[in-house]
CSV table of C-alpha atoms in Angstrom, one decimal:
chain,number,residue,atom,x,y,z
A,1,UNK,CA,-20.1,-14.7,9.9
A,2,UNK,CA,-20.9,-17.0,7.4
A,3,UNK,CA,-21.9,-20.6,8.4
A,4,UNK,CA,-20.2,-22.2,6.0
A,5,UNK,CA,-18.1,-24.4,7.7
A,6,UNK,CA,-16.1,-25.8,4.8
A,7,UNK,CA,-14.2,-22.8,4.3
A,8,UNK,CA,-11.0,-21.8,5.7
A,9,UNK,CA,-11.7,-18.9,8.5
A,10,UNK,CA,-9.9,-16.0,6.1
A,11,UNK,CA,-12.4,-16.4,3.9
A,12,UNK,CA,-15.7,-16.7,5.4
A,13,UNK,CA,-17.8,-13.0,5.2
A,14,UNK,CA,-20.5,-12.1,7.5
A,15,UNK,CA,-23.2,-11.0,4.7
A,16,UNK,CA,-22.0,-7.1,5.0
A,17,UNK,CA,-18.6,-7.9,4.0
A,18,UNK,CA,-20.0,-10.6,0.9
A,19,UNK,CA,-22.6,-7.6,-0.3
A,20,UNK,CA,-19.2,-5.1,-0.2
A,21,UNK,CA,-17.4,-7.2,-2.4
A,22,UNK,CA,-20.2,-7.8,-4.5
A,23,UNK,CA,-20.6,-4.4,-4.8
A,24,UNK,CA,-17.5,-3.6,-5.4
A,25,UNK,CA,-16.7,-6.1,-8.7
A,26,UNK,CA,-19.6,-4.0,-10.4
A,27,UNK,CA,-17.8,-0.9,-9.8
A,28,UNK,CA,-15.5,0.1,-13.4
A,29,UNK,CA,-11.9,-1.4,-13.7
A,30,UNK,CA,-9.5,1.2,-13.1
A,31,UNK,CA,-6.3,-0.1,-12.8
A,32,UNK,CA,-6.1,-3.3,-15.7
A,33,UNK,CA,-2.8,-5.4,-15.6
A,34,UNK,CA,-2.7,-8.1,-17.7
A,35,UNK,CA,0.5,-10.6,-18.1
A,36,UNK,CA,2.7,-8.2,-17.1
A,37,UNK,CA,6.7,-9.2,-16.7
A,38,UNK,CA,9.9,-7.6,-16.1
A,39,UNK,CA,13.6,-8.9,-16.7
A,40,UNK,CA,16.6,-6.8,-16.1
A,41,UNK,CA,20.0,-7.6,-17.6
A,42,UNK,CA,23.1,-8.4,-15.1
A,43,UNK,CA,26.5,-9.1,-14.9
A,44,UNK,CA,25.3,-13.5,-14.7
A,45,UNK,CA,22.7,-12.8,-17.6
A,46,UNK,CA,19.1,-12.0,-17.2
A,47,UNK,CA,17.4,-12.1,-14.2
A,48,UNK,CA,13.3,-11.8,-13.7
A,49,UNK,CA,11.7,-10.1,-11.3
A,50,UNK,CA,8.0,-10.2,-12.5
A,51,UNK,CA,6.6,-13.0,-14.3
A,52,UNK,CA,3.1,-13.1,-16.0
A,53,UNK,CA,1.5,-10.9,-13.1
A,54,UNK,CA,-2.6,-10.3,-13.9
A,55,UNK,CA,-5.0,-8.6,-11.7
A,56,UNK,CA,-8.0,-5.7,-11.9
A,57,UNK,CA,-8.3,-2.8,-9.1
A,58,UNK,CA,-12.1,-1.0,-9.5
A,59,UNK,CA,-12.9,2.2,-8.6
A,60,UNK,CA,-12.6,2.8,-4.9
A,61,UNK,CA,-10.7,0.3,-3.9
A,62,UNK,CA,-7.8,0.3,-1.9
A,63,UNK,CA,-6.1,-2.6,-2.9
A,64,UNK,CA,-2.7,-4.2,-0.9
A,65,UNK,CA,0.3,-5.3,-2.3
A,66,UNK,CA,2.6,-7.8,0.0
A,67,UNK,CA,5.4,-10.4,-0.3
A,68,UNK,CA,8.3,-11.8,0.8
A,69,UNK,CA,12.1,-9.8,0.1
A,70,UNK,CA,12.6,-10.6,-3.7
A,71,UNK,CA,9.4,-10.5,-4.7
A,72,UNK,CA,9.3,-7.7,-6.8
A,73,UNK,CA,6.7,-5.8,-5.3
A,74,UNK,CA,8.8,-2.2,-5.5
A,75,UNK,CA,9.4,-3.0,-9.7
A,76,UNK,CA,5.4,-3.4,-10.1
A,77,UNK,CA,4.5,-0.5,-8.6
A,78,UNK,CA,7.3,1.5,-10.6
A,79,UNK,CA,6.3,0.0,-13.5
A,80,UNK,CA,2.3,1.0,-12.7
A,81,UNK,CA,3.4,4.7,-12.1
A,82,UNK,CA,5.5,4.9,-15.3
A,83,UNK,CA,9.0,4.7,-13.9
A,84,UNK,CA,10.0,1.4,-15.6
A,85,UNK,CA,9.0,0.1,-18.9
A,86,UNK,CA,7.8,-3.8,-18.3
A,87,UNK,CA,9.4,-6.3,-20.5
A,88,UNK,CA,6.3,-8.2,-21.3
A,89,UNK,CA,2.5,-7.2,-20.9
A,90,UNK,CA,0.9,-4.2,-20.5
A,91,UNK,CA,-0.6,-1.6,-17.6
A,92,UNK,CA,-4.1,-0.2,-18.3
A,93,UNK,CA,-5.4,2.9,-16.4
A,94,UNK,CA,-9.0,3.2,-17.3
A,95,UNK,CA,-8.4,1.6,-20.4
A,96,UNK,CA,-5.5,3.7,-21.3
A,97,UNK,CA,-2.0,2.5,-22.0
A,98,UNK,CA,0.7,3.6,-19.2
A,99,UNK,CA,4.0,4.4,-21.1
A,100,UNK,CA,5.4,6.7,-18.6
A,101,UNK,CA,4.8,8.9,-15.7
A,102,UNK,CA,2.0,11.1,-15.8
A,103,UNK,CA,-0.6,13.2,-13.6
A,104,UNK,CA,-3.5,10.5,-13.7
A,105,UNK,CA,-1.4,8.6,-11.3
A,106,UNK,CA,0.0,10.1,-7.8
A,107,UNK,CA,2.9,8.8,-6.1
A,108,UNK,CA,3.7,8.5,-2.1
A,109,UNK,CA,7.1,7.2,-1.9
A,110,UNK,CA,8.2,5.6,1.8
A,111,UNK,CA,10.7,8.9,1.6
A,112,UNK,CA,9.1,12.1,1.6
A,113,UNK,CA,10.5,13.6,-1.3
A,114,UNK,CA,9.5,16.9,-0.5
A,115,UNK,CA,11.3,20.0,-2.0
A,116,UNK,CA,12.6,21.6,1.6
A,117,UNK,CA,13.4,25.0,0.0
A,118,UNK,CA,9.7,25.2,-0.1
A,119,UNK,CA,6.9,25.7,2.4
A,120,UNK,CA,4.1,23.2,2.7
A,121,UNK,CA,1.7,25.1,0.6
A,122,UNK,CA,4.0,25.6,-2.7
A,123,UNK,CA,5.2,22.2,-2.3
A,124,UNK,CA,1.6,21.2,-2.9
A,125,UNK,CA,0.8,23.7,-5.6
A,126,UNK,CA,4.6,22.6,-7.4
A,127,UNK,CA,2.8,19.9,-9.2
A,128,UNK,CA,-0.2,22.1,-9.5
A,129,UNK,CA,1.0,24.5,-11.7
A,130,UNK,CA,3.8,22.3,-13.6
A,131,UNK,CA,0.6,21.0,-15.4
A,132,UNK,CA,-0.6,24.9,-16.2
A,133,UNK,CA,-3.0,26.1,-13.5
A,134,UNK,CA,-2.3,29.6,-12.7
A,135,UNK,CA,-0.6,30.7,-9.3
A,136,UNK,CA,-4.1,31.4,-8.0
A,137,UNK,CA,-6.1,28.9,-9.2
A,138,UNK,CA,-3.2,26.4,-7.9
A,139,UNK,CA,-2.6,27.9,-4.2
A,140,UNK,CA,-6.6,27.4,-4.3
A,141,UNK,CA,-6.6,23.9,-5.2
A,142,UNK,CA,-3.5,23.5,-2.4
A,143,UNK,CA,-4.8,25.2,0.3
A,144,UNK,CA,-7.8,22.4,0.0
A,145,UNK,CA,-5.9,19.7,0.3
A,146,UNK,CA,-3.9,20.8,3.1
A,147,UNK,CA,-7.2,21.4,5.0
A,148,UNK,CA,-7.9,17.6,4.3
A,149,UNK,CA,-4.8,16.6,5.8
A,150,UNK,CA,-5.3,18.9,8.8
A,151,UNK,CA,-2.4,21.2,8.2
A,152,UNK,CA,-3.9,24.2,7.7
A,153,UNK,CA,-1.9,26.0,10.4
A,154,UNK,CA,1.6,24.9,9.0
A,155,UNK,CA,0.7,25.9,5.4
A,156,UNK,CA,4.0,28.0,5.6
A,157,UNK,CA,6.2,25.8,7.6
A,158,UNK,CA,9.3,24.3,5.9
A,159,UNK,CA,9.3,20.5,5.5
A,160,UNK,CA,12.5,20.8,8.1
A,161,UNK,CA,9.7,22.6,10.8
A,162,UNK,CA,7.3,19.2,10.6
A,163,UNK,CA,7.5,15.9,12.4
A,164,UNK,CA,7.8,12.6,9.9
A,165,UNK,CA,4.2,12.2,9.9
A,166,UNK,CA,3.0,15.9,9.1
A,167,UNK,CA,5.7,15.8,5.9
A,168,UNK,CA,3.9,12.8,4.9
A,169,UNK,CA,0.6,14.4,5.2
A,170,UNK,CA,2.0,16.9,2.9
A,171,UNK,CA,3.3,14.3,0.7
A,172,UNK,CA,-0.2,12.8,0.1
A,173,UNK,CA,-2.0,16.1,-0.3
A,174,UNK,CA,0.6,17.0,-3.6
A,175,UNK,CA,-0.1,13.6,-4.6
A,176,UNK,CA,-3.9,14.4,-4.2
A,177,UNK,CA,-3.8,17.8,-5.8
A,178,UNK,CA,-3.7,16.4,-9.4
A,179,UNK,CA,-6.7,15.1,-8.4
A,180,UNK,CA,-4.9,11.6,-10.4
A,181,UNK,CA,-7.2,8.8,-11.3
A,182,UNK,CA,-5.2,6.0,-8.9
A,183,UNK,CA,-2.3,7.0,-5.9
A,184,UNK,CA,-0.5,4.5,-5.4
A,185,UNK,CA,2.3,4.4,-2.5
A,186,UNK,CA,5.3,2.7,-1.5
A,187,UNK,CA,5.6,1.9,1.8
A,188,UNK,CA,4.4,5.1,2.5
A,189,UNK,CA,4.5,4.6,6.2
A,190,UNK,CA,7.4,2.3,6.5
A,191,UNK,CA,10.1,5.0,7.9
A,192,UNK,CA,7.1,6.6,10.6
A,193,UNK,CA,7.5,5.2,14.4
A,194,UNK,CA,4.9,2.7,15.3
A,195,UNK,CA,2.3,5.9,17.2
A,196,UNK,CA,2.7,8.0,13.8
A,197,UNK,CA,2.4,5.2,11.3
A,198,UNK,CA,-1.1,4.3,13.4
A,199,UNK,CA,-2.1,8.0,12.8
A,200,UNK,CA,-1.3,8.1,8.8
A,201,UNK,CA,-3.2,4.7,8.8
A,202,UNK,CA,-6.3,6.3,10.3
A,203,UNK,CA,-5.8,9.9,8.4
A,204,UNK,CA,-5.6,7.8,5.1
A,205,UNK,CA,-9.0,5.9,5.9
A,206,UNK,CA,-10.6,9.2,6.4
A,207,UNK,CA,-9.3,10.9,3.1
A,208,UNK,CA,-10.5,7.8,1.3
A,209,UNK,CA,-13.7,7.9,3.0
A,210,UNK,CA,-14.1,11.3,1.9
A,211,UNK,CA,-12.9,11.8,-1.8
A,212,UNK,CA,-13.5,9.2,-5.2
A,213,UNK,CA,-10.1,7.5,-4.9
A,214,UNK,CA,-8.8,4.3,-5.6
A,215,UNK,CA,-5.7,3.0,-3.5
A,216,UNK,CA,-2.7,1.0,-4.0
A,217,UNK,CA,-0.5,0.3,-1.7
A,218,UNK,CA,3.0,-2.1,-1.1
A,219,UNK,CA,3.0,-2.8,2.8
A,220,UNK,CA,5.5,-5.3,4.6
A,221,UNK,CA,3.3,-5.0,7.8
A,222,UNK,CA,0.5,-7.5,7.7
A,223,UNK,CA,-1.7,-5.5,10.3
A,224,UNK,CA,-1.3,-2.8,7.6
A,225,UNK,CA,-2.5,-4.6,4.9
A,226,UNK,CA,-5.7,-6.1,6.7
A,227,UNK,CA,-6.1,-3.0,8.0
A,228,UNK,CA,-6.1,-1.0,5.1
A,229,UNK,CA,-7.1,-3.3,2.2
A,230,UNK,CA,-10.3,-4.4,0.5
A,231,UNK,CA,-8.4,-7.1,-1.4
A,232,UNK,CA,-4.2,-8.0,-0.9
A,233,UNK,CA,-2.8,-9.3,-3.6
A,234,UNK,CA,0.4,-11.6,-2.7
A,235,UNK,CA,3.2,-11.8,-4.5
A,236,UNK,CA,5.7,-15.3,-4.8
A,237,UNK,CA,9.2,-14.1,-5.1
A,238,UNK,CA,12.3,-15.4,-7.5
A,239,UNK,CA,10.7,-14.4,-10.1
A,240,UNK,CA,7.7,-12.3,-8.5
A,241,UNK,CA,4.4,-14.3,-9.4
A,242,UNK,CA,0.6,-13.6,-7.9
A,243,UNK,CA,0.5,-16.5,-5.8
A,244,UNK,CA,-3.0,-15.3,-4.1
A,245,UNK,CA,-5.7,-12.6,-4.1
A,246,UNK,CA,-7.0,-12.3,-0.6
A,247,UNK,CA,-10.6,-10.5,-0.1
A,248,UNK,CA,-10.2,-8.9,3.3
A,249,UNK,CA,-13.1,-9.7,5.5
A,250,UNK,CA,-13.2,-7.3,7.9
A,251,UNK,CA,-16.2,-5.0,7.9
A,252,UNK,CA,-15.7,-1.6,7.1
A,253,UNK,CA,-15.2,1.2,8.7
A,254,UNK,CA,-11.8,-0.1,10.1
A,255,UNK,CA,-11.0,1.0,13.4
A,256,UNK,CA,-7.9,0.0,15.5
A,257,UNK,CA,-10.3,-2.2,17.8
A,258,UNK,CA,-11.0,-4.6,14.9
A,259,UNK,CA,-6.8,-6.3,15.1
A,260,UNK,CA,-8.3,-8.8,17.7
A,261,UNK,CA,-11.4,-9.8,15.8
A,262,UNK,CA,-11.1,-13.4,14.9
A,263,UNK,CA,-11.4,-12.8,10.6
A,264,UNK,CA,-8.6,-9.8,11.4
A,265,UNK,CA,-6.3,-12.7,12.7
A,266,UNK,CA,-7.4,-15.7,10.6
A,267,UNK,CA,-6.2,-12.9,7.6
A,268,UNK,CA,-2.9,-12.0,9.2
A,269,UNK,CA,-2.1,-15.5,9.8
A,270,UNK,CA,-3.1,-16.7,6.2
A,271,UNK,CA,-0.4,-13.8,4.6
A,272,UNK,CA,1.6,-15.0,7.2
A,273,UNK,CA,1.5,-18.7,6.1
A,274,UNK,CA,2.1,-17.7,2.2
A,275,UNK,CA,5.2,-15.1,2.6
A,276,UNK,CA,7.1,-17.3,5.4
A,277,UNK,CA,5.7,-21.0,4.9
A,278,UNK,CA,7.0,-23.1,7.5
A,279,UNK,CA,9.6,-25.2,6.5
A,280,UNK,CA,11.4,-28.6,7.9
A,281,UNK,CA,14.3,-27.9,9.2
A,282,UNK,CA,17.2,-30.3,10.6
A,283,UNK,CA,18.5,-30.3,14.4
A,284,UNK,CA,22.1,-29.0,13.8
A,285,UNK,CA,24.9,-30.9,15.8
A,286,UNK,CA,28.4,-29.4,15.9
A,287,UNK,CA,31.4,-31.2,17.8
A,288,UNK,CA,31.0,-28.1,20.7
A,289,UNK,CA,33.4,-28.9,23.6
A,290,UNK,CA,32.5,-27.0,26.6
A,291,UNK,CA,34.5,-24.7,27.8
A,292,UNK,CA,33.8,-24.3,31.7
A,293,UNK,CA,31.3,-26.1,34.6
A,294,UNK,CA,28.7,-23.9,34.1
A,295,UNK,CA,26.8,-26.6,37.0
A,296,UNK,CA,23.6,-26.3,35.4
A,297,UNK,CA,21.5,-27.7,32.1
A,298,UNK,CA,19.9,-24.4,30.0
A,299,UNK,CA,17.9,-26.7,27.6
């Protein structure tokens, strides 16, 4: 690690991780946000949810999203993958304007959102040939992405036949099918058991290894988002404001043995210290008379 013993320990990079980042701010801008803002009208008058929000994603990155309950962090990704029109500012996907939902963009929601009257393959292929490739030419374009997921053998199992970790697989590859310029997901793992969620973590490392894609991602789970992330961009809440852009220093490739590394920790415990900030709080005294001789003293 760096030597540099004025910096705080989240942000010191051995000279792997510094030539990575380096690297990786040459690569082209894909994703382009610039001042964006949302306000939504309610029954006590308007209420904000994003204010003035700014920040670049490059090409193969996978970029994290986190912040505290409030924050906004479900309206931003909405708003990058055309759902919700912003109120202010404007979402640029390789220099093009988003102004609604679109195929350059796939979408993992923490759901699965799968159709269950159809089988894993023509789930895949749905989106496939809604954007005019022929039956063929889409089951051929399915069938390899559900060999890059690993579910081959289930490519005519119903999503009700599949565990909550193989429908997400699936979920993923119809994202990937359009071959989209970004994917972004939404707690895509939030729902899976704690065994499952550690496999999608790992399959999603590998299909990013693999392919030209660019990543972002809302997480609540902090080991996630060190995990997983280049950068983590942190999100103030009420209204939700960047508050930090964290370059992850953890070398890459990310294995599970790396969560006790000391730049793993000194990351998780920075996110830590910016979403729940400790706060002062006063010793509470309430006139409690006690009940009963319990004969012994519990504090």
């Amino acid at each position: 690690m760096s030597q540099d013993s004025t910096l705080p320990d989240y942000k010191r990079q051995s000279p792997e991780v510094a030539r990575r980042f380096a690297e990786l701010k040459e690569r082209p801008v894909k994703l382009d946000v610039r001042s964006l803002g949302k306000t939504f009208d309610s029954a006590k008058g308007p209420v904000t949810a994003l204010n003035d929000i700014s920040f670049q994603c490059h090409r193969r990155e996978m970029m994290g999203v986190i912040g505290a309950s409030g924050c906004g962090k479900s309206t931003l990704i909405r708003i990058l993958a055309g759902l919700e029109t912003p109120s202010q500012g404007e979402v640029l996907l390789e220099g093009n304007a988003v102004t609604g939902p679109g195929p350059d963009r796939g979408m993992v929601f923490q759901s699965y959102t799968l159709f269950p009257w159809l089988t894993v393959k023509k789930n895949v292929m749905f989106g496939l040939e809604m954007t005019g490739n022929s039956m063929t030419a889409a089951e051929r374009e399915a069938r390899q992405w559900i060999e890059l997921v690993g579910l081959s053998k289930f490519e005519n199992s119903y999503p009700h036949e599949l565990s909550g970790g193989m429908k997400q697989r699936v979920a993923i590859a119809r994202a990937l099918a359009n071959r989209p310029k970004i994917l972004l997901m939404d707690e895509p793992f939030g729902a899976l058991d704690a065994q499952t969620r550690a496999s999608m973590q790992a399959y999603l490392l590998e299909i990013w290894r693999h392919i030209d894609l660019t990543v972002l991602f809302i997480t609540h789970d902090l080991d996630e988002a060190v995990y997983l992330a280049d950068r983590i961009l942190v999100l103030k809440p009420n209204p939700g404001e960047v508050l930090e852009m964290i370059e992850v220093p953890v070398a890459r490739p990310r294995s599970a043995d790396q969560f006790h590394d000391p730049e793993f920790l000194a990351t998780k415990d920075r996110l830590e210290e910016l979403i729940h900030p400790k706060v002062q709080t006063e010793k509470i005294e309430l006139p409690i008379v006690r009940m009963t001789e319990v004969g012994d003293d519990v504090e």
